[in-house]
Tab-separated table of C-alpha atoms in Angstrom:
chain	number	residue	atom	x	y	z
F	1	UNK	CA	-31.010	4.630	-2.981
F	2	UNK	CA	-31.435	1.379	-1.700
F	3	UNK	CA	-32.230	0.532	1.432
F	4	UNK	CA	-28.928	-0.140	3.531
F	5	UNK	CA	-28.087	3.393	2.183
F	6	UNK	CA	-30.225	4.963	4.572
F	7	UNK	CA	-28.281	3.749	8.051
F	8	UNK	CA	-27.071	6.349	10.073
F	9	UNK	CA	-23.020	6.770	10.204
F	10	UNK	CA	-21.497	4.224	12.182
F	11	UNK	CA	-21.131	5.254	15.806
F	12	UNK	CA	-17.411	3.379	15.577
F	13	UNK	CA	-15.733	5.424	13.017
F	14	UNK	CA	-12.791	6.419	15.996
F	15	UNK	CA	-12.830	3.012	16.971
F	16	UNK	CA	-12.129	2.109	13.334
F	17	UNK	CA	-9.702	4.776	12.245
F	18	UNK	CA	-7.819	3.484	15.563
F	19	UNK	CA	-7.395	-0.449	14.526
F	20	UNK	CA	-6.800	0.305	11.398
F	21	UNK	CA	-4.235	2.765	12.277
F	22	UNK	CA	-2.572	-0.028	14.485
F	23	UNK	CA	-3.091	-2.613	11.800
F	24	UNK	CA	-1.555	-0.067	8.822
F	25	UNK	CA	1.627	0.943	11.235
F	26	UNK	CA	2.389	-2.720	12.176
F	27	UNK	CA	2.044	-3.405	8.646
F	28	UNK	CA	3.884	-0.059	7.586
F	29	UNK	CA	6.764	-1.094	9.714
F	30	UNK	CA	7.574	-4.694	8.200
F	31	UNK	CA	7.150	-3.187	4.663
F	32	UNK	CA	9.675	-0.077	5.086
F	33	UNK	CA	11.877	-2.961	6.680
F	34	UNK	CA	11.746	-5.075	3.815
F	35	UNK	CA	14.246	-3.377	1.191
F	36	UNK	CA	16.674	-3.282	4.268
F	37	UNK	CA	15.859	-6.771	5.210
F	38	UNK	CA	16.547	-7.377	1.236
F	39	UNK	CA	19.962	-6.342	1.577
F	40	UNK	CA	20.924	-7.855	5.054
F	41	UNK	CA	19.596	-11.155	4.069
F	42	UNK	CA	21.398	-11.344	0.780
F	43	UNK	CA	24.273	-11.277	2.493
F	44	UNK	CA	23.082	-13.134	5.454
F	45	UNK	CA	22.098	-16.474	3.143
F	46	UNK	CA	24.774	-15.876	0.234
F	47	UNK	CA	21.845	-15.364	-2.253
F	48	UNK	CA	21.943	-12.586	-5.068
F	49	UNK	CA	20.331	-9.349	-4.399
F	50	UNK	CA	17.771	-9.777	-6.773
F	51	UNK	CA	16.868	-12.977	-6.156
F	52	UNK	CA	15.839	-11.921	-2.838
F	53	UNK	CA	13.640	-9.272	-4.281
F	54	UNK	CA	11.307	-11.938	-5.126
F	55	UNK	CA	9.497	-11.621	-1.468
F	56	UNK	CA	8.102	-7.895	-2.523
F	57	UNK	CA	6.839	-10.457	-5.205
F	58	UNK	CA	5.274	-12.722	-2.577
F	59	UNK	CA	3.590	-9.725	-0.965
F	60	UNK	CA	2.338	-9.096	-4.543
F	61	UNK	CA	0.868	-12.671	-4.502
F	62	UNK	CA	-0.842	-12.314	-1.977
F	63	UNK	CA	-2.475	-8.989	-2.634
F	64	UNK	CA	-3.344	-10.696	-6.281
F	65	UNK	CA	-4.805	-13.835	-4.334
F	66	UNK	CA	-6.628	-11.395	-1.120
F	67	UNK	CA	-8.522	-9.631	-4.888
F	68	UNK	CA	-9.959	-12.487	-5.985
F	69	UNK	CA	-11.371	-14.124	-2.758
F	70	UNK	CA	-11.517	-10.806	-0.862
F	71	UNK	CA	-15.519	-9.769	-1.641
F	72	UNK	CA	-16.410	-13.928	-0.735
F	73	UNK	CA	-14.883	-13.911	2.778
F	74	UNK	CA	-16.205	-10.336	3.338
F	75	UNK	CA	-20.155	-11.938	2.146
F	76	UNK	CA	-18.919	-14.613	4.742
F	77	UNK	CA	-17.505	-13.120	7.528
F	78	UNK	CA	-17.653	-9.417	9.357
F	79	UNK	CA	-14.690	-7.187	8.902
F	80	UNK	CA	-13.041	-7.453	12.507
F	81	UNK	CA	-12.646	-10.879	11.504
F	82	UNK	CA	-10.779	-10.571	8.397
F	83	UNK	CA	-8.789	-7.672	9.710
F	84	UNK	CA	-7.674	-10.201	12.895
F	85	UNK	CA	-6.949	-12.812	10.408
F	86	UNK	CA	-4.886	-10.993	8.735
F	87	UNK	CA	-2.999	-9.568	11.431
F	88	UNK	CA	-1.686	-13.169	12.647
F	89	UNK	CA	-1.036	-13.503	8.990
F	90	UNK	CA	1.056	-10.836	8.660
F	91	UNK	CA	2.487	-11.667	11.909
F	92	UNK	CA	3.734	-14.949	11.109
F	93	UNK	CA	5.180	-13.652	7.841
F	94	UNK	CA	7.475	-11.339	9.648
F	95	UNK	CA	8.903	-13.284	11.856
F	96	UNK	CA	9.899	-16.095	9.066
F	97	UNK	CA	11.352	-12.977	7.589
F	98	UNK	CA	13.329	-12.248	11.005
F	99	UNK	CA	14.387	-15.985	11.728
F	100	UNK	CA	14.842	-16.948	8.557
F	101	UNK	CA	17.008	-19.956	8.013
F	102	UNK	CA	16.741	-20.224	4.321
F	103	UNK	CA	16.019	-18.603	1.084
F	104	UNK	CA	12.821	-20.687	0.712
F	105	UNK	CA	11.519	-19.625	4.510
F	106	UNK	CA	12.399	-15.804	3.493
F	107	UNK	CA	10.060	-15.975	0.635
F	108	UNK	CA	7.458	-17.757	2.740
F	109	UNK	CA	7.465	-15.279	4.651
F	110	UNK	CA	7.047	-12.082	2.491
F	111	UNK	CA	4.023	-14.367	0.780
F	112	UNK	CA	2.634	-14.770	4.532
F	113	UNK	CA	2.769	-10.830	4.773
F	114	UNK	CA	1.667	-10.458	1.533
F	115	UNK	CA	-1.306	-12.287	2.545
F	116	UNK	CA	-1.969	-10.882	5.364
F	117	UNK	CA	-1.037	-7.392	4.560
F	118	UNK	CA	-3.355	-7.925	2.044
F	119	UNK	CA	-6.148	-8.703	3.883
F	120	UNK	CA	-5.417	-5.728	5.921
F	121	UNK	CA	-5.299	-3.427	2.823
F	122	UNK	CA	-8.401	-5.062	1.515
F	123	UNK	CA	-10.580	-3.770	4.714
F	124	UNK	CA	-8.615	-0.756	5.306
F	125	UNK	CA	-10.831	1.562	2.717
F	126	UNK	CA	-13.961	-0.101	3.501
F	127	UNK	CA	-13.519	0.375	7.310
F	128	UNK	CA	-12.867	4.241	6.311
F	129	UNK	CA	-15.012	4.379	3.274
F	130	UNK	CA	-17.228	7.575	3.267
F	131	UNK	CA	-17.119	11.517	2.589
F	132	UNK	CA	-13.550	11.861	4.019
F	133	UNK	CA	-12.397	9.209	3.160
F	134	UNK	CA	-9.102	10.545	1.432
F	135	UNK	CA	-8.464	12.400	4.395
F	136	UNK	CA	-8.611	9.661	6.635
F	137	UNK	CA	-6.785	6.798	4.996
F	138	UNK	CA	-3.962	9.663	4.615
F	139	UNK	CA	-4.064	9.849	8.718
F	140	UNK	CA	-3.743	6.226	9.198
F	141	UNK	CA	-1.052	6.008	6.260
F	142	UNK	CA	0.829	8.839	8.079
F	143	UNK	CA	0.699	7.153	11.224
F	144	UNK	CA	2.046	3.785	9.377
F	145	UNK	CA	4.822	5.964	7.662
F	146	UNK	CA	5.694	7.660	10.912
F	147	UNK	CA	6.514	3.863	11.764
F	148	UNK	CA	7.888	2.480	9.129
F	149	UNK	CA	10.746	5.177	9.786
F	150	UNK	CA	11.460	2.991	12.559
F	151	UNK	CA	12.645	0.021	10.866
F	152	UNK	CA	15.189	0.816	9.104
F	153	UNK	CA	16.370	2.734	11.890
F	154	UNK	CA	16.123	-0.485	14.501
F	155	UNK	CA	17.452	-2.461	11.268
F	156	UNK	CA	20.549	-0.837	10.821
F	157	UNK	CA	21.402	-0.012	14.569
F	158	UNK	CA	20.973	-3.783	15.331
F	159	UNK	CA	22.790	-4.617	12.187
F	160	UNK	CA	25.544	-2.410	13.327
F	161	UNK	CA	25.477	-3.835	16.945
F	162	UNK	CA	26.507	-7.519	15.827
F	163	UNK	CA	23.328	-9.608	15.548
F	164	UNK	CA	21.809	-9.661	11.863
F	165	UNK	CA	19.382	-6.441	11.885
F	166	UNK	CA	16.361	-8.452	10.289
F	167	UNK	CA	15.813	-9.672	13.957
F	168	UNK	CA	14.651	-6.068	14.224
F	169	UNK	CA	10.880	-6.954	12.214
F	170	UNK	CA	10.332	-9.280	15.043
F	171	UNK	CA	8.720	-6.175	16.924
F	172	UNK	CA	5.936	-5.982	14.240
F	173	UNK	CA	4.293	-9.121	15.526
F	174	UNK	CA	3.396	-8.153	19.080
F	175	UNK	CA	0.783	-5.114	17.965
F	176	UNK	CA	-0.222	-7.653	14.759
F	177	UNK	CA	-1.104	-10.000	17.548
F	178	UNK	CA	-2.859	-7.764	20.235
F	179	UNK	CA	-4.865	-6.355	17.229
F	180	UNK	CA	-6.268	-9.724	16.440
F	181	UNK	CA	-7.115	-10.286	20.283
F	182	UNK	CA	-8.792	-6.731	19.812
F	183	UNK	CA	-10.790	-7.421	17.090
F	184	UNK	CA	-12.225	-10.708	18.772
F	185	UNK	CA	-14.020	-8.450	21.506
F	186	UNK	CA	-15.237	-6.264	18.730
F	187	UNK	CA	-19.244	-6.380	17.545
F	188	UNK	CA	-19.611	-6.131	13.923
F	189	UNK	CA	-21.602	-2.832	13.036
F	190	UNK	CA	-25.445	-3.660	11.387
F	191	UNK	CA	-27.196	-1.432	9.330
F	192	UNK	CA	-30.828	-1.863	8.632
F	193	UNK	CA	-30.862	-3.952	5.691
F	194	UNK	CA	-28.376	-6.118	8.194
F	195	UNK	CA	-30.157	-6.725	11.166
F	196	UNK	CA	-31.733	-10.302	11.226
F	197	UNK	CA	-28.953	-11.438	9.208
F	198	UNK	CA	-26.610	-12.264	11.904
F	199	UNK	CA	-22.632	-11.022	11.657
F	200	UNK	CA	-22.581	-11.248	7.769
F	201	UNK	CA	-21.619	-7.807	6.595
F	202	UNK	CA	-24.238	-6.058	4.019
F	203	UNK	CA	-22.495	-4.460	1.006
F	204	UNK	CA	-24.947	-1.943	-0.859
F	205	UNK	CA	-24.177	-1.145	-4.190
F	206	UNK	CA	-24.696	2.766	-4.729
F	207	UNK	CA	-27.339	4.312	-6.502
F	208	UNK	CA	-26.207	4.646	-9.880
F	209	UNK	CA	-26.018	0.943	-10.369
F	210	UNK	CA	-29.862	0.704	-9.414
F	211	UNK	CA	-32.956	0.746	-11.630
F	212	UNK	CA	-31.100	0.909	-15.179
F	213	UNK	CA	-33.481	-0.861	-16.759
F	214	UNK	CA	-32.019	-0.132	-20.646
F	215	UNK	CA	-29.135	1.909	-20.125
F	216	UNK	CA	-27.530	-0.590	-18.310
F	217	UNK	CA	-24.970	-1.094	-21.006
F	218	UNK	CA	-24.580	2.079	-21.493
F	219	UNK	CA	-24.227	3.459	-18.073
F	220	UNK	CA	-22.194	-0.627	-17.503
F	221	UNK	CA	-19.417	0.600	-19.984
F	222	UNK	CA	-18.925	4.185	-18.428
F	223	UNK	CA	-18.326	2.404	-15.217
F	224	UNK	CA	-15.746	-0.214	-16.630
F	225	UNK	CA	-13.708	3.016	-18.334
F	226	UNK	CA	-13.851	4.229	-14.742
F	227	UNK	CA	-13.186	1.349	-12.934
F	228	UNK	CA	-10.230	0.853	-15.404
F	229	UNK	CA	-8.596	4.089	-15.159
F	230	UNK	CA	-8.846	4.007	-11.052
F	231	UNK	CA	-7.199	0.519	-11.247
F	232	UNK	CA	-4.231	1.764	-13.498
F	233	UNK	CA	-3.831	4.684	-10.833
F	234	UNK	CA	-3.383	3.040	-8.288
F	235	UNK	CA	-1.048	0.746	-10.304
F	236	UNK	CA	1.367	3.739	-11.112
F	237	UNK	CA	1.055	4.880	-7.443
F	238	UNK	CA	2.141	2.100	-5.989
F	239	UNK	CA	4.816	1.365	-8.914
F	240	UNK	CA	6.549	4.227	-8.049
F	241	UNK	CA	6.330	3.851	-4.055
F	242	UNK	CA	7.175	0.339	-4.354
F	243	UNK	CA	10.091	0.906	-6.389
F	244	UNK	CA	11.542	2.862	-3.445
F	245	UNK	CA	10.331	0.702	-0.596
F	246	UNK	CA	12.424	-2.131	-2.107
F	247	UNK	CA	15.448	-0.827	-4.061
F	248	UNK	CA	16.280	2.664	-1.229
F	249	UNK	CA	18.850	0.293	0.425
F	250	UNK	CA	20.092	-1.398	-2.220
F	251	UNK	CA	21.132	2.096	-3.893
F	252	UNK	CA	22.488	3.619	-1.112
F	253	UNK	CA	25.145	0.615	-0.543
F	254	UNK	CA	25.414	1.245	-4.307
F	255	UNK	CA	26.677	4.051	-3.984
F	256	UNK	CA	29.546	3.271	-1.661
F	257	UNK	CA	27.858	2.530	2.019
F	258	UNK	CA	27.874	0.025	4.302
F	259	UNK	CA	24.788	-2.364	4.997
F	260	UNK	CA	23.970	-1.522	8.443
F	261	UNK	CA	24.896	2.441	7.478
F	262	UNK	CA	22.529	1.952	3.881
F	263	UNK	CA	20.089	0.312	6.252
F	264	UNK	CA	20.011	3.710	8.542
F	265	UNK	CA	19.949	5.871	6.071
F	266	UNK	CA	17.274	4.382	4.440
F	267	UNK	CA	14.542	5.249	6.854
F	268	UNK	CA	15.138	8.692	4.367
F	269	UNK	CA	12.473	7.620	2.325
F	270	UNK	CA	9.845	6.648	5.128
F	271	UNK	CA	10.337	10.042	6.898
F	272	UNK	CA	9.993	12.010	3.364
F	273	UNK	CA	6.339	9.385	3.233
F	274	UNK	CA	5.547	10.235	7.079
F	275	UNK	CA	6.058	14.557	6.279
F	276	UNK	CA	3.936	13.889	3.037
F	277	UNK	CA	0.782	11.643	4.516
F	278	UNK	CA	0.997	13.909	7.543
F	279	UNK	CA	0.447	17.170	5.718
F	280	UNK	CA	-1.687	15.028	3.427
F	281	UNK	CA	-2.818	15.874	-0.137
F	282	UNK	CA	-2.335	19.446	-1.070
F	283	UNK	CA	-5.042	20.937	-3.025
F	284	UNK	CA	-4.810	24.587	-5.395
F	285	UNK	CA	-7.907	25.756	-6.923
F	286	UNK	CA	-9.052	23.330	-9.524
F	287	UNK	CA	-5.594	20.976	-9.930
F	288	UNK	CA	-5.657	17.770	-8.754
F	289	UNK	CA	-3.184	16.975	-5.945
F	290	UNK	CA	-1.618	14.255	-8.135
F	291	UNK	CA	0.459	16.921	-10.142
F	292	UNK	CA	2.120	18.703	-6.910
F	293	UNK	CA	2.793	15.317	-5.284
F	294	UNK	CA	4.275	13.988	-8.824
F	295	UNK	CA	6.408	16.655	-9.671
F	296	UNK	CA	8.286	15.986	-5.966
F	297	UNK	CA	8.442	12.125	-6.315
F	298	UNK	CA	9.829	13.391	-9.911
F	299	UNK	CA	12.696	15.601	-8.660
F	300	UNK	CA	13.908	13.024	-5.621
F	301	UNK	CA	13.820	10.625	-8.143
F	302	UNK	CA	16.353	12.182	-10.018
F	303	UNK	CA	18.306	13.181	-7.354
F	304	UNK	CA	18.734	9.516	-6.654
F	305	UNK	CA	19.119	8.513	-9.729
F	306	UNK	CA	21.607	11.630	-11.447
F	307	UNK	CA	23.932	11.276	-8.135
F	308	UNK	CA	26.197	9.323	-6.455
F	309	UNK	CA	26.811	10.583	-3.145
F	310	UNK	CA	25.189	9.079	-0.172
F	311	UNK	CA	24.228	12.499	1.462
F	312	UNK	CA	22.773	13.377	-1.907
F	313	UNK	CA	20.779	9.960	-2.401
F	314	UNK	CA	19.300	10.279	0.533
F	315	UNK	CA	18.086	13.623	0.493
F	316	UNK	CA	16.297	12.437	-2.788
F	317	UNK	CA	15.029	9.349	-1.135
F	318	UNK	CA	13.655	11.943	1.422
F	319	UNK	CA	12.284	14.551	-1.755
F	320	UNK	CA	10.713	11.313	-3.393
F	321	UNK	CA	8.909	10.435	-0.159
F	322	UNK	CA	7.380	13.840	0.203
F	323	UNK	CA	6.232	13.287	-3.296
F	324	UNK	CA	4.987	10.048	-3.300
F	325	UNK	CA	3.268	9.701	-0.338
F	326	UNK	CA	-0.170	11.092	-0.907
F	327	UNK	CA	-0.538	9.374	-4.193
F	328	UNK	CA	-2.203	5.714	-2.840
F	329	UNK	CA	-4.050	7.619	-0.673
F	330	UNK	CA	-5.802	9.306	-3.084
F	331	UNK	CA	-5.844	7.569	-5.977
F	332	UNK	CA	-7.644	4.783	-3.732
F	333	UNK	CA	-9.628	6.768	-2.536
F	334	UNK	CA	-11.218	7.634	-5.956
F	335	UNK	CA	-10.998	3.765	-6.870
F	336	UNK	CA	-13.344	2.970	-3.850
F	337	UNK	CA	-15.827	6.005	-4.694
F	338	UNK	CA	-16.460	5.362	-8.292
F	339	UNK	CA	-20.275	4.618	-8.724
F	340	UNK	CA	-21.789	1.727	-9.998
F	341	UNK	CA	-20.382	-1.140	-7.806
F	342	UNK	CA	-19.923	-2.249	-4.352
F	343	UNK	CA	-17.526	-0.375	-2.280
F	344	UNK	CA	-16.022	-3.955	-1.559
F	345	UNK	CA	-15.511	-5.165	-5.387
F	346	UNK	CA	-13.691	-1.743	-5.632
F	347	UNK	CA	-11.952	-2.376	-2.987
F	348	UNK	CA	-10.739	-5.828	-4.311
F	349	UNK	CA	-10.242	-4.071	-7.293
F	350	UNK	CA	-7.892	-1.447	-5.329
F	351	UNK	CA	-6.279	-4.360	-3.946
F	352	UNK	CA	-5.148	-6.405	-7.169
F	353	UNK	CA	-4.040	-3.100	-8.244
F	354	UNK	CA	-1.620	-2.986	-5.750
F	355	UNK	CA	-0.767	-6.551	-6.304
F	356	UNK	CA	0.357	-5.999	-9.630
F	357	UNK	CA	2.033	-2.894	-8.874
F	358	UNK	CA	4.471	-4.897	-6.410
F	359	UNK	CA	4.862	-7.729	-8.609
F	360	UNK	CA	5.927	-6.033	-11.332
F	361	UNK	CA	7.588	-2.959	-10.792
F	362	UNK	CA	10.468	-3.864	-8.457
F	363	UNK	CA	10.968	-6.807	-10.555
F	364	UNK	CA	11.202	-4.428	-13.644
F	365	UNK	CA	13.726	-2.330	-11.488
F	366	UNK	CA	15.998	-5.370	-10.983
F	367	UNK	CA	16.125	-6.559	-14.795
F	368	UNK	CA	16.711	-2.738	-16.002
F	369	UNK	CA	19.777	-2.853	-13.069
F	370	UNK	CA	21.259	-5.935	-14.494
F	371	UNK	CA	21.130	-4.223	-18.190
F	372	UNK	CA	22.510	-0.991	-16.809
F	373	UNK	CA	23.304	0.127	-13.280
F	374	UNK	CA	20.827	0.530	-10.225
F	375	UNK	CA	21.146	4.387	-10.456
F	376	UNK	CA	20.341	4.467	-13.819
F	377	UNK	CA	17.595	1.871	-13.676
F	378	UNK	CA	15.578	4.129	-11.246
F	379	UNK	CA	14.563	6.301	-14.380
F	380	UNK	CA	12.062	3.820	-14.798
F	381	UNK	CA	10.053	5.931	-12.512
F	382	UNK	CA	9.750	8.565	-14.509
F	383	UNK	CA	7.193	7.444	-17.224
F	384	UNK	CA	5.370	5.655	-14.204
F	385	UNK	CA	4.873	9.193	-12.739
F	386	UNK	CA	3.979	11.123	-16.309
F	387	UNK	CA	1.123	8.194	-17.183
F	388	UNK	CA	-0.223	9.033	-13.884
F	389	UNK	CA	-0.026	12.864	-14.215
F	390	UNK	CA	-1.515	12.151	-17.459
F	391	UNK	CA	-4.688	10.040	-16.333
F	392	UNK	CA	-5.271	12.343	-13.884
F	393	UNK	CA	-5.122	15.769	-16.213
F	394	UNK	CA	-8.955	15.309	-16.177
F	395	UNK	CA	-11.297	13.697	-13.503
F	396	UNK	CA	-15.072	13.805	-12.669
F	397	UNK	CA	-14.250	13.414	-9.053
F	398	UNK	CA	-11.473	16.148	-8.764
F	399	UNK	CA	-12.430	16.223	-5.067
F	400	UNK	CA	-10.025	13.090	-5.102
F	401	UNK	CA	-8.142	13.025	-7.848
């Protein structure tokens, strides 16, 4: 091992678990917001429904742009830093979204949350990274679910009140913004191999990757195929989530609802995610938890998708939840453990897997809706949920996937 490895545990793990739990619910409560805020300010600016879906794309942006220069800032600058930039990133973003005058301000502003949710996401799994780590990034998630049930219940009851309900993500910027005063009074952890070195963060690369000598490329291609397959898990686990964050609303005024009513029963989907993270993965003998989890995110999805009642809808918005909810957990999880690189490259990596998630699979969702009909375009799901089922049929680390 090298020798960074040998550091004790970090005496700030609670500490850690806690920003990052106020960080991920802040964070959690813009994005369950944003398919709600999709709707409201569609008809708010007189744009198209799906041309407003473009700002899950700017979120996706800026998870793309947060994997590329991600590992740099984190050589450059400790993690309390990055996770208080991104806060007032974040921050910023949502209230654009809130006041927005403009279609070109409303994208601005899901690109300033996408960077700054980014950012967040990006540090999340290192903050966290270690034995448990699957068990605590699905505490923090449930936390972030548990608030992101919130906002489309403040969404819809301030829709319903008079003023436009995406006033209602204004709240996410006060914790964003005490966070990032937070993390200014907080000392960067040093391990061994860090001390001397001022506040730069040391990232050790685990064992495997050290002393190849010859079997480098050997060893080098086994960790690419790894690498690879975590990446496209994560992809199909966020797909699927994704899918619902954006598009819930939209397909309960579908089928018949008003926008401030859609908009309440929306938060469906966020309470089936907050139930699901809270129980957290569920685990039988030697099956991975993926297949329980997708077989539920399979069954609300064609509740939603088969039926045309509200009452029904959202009782499969609340099925698909349960379902879906352990499935970034996990599958991250198992992205940030796989040996052979630095647990911030995979995290990076974890990162522009989400990024590509968002930026194409709600986009996908719209074009298939303008071919057919919403209901019928939220089939797409179902392949995204059998691929993963299917990469995850057999894993060397079953402990997380």
């Amino acid at each position: 091992m090298t020798a960074g490895a040998q550091a004790p545990p970090r005496s700030g793990a609670r500490g850690d678990e806690i920003r990052i739990g106020i960080a991920l619910s802040a964070m959690g409560f813009v994005l369950a917001g944003l398919g709600a805020c999709v709707a409201i300010l569609a008809r708010d600016l007189d744009e198209p429904i799906g041309r407003l879906a473009l700002m899950s794309s700017g979120f996706a942006v800026g998870l793309l742009l947060v994997a590329v220069i991600g590992p740099r800032m984190l050589k450059i600058w400790p993690m309390p830093t990055v996770l208080g930039l991104g806060s007032v990133v974040c921050a910023v973003g949502a209230v654009l979204i809130a006041v927005a005058p403009a279609y070109s301000v409303a994208i601005a502003g899901g690109l300033l949350v996408g960077l700054g949710g980014a950012l967040l996401v990006l540090v999340a799994p290192l903050m966290l990274n270690g034995p448990t780590a699957a068990a605590r990034l699905s505490r923090v998630n449930a936390v972030a679910s548990g608030t992101g049930i919130l906002a489309p219940l403040a969404i819809g009851t301030l829709d319903g009140l008079g003023p436009s309900g995406r006033y209602a993500m204004l709240a996410a910027a006060p914790p964003l913004l005490l966070l990032a005063v937070l993390t200014r009074r907080t000392r960067p952890p040093q391990t061994t191999a860090a001390r001397g070195a001022g506040d730069v963060p040391v990232l050790i690369d685990s064992a495997p990757a050290v002393g190849l000598g010859g079997k480098w490329r050997r060893v080098g291609r086994r960790v690419v195929m790894d690498v690879g397959a975590g990446w496209l898990r994560v992809v199909l686990a966020v797909s699927v989530e994704f899918c619902f964050v954006v598009w819930a609303v939209a397909r309960l005024v579908a089928s018949g609802l008003p926008t401030a009513a859609a908009a309440l029963l929306g938060s469906a989907f966020p309470i089936g995610m907050a139930v699901g993270r809270a129980i957290g993965p569920i685990r039988y003998r030697g099956w991975s938890p993926v297949f329980p989890s997708g077989a539920l995110a399979a069954c609300g999805t064609l509740l939603v998708s088969l039926f045309d009642a509200p009452a029904v809808v959202a009782l499969g918005l609340v099925v698909a939840g349960l379902g879906v909810a352990p499935l970034y957990p996990v599958t991250l999880a198992a992205l940030v453990a796989t040996p052979g690189l630095s647990s911030a490259r995979l995290a990076a990596v974890g990162a522009m897997a989400s990024g590509t998630a968002i930026l194409v699979a709600p986009a996908l969702l719209a074009v298939l809706a303008r071919v057919v009909d919403l209901r019928t375009a939220y089939l797409v799901t179902l392949p995204l949920i059998a691929l993963l089922l299917l990469l995850s049929r057999r894993s060397d680390r079953a402990a997380f996937v």
